[in-house]
CSV table of C-alpha atoms in Angstrom, one decimal:
chain,number,residue,atom,x,y,z
A,48,UNK,CA,245.1,104.9,151.8
A,49,UNK,CA,244.6,107.7,154.4
A,50,UNK,CA,246.7,111.0,154.1
A,51,UNK,CA,249.6,111.4,156.6
A,52,UNK,CA,247.7,114.0,159.2
A,53,UNK,CA,244.8,111.8,159.5
A,54,UNK,CA,245.0,108.6,161.9
A,55,UNK,CA,242.5,105.8,161.6
A,56,UNK,CA,241.3,106.3,165.3
A,57,UNK,CA,241.0,110.1,164.8
A,58,UNK,CA,237.8,110.8,166.2
A,59,UNK,CA,237.9,114.7,165.6
A,60,UNK,CA,237.2,114.2,161.9
A,61,UNK,CA,233.9,112.4,162.8
A,62,UNK,CA,232.7,114.6,165.0
A,63,UNK,CA,233.5,117.9,164.2
A,64,UNK,CA,230.7,119.8,162.4
A,65,UNK,CA,232.5,122.2,159.8
A,66,UNK,CA,229.7,124.4,159.2
A,67,UNK,CA,228.6,125.1,162.9
A,68,UNK,CA,229.0,128.8,163.1
A,69,UNK,CA,226.3,129.2,160.2
A,70,UNK,CA,223.3,129.2,162.4
A,71,UNK,CA,224.7,131.5,165.3
A,72,UNK,CA,226.0,133.9,162.7
A,73,UNK,CA,222.7,134.3,160.8
A,74,UNK,CA,221.1,134.7,164.0
A,75,UNK,CA,223.8,137.2,165.5
A,76,UNK,CA,223.6,139.1,162.1
A,77,UNK,CA,219.8,139.6,162.4
A,78,UNK,CA,219.3,140.1,166.0
A,79,UNK,CA,222.2,142.3,167.2
A,80,UNK,CA,220.9,145.7,165.5
A,81,UNK,CA,217.7,145.0,167.2
A,82,UNK,CA,219.3,144.1,170.2
A,83,UNK,CA,221.2,147.3,170.5
A,84,UNK,CA,217.8,149.2,169.5
A,85,UNK,CA,216.2,147.5,172.3
A,86,UNK,CA,218.8,148.5,174.9
A,87,UNK,CA,218.9,152.1,173.8
A,88,UNK,CA,215.1,152.2,173.9
A,89,UNK,CA,215.1,150.5,177.5
A,90,UNK,CA,217.6,153.0,178.8
A,91,UNK,CA,215.8,155.5,177.6
A,92,UNK,CA,212.9,154.8,179.7
A,93,UNK,CA,214.7,154.6,183.0
A,94,UNK,CA,216.2,151.1,182.9
A,95,UNK,CA,215.3,147.4,182.2
A,96,UNK,CA,212.1,146.9,184.2
A,97,UNK,CA,209.2,145.5,182.5
A,98,UNK,CA,211.0,143.7,179.4
A,99,UNK,CA,214.4,143.5,181.0
A,100,UNK,CA,214.2,139.8,181.6
A,101,UNK,CA,213.4,139.3,177.8
A,102,UNK,CA,216.6,141.1,177.0
A,103,UNK,CA,218.6,139.3,179.2
A,104,UNK,CA,217.4,136.0,178.1
A,105,UNK,CA,218.0,136.9,174.5
A,106,UNK,CA,221.5,137.9,175.1
A,107,UNK,CA,222.0,134.6,177.3
A,108,UNK,CA,220.8,132.5,174.4
A,109,UNK,CA,222.6,134.0,171.5
A,110,UNK,CA,225.7,133.5,173.6
A,111,UNK,CA,224.7,130.1,174.2
A,112,UNK,CA,224.3,129.3,170.8
A,113,UNK,CA,228.0,130.3,170.2
A,114,UNK,CA,229.4,128.5,173.0
A,115,UNK,CA,228.0,125.1,172.3
A,116,UNK,CA,230.6,122.5,171.6
A,117,UNK,CA,231.0,122.0,167.8
A,118,UNK,CA,229.8,118.6,167.4
A,119,UNK,CA,227.4,117.4,165.0
A,120,UNK,CA,225.2,115.7,167.5
A,121,UNK,CA,224.8,119.4,168.8
A,122,UNK,CA,223.2,120.8,165.8
A,123,UNK,CA,219.8,120.7,166.5
A,124,UNK,CA,220.2,122.3,170.0
A,125,UNK,CA,222.2,125.0,168.4
A,126,UNK,CA,219.6,125.7,166.0
A,127,UNK,CA,217.0,125.7,168.8
A,128,UNK,CA,219.2,128.1,170.9
A,129,UNK,CA,219.8,130.6,168.2
A,130,UNK,CA,216.2,130.6,167.2
A,131,UNK,CA,214.8,131.1,170.5
A,132,UNK,CA,217.4,133.9,171.1
A,133,UNK,CA,216.5,135.3,168.3
A,134,UNK,CA,212.7,135.1,168.7
A,135,UNK,CA,213.5,136.8,172.4
A,136,UNK,CA,215.2,139.5,170.4
A,137,UNK,CA,212.3,140.3,168.0
A,138,UNK,CA,209.7,139.9,171.0
A,139,UNK,CA,209.6,143.4,172.2
A,140,UNK,CA,209.7,144.9,168.8
A,141,UNK,CA,207.0,142.8,167.5
A,142,UNK,CA,204.9,143.4,170.6
A,143,UNK,CA,205.3,147.4,170.2
A,144,UNK,CA,204.0,146.9,166.3
A,145,UNK,CA,201.4,145.1,167.0
A,146,UNK,CA,200.2,147.5,170.0
A,147,UNK,CA,200.7,150.1,167.7
A,148,UNK,CA,198.6,148.4,165.1
A,149,UNK,CA,195.8,148.0,167.6
A,150,UNK,CA,195.8,151.5,169.0
A,151,UNK,CA,195.3,152.8,165.4
A,152,UNK,CA,192.9,150.6,164.0
A,153,UNK,CA,189.5,151.7,165.7
């Protein structure tokens, strides 16, 4: 017997993904401090010129991971979008760390 609020032809219960928010939340919690750091770093260097595209792409991909519909079928694109956004966020910092490591080793 079905509960009163669930109809037999209710597709919302089948298609809804109850934990859709976990992947974008983890990517946001890890990436937003670095995104703010990069924004201040770029602004102190007179603008977003050299790596500005990475900044905009990372912000867009992170926003897209939140904006995708909450269906179970879009679970993989949401994970890939959040991961790509986080990767773009970490790219300038990892590049700076690798450059610093290369400069210190003779």
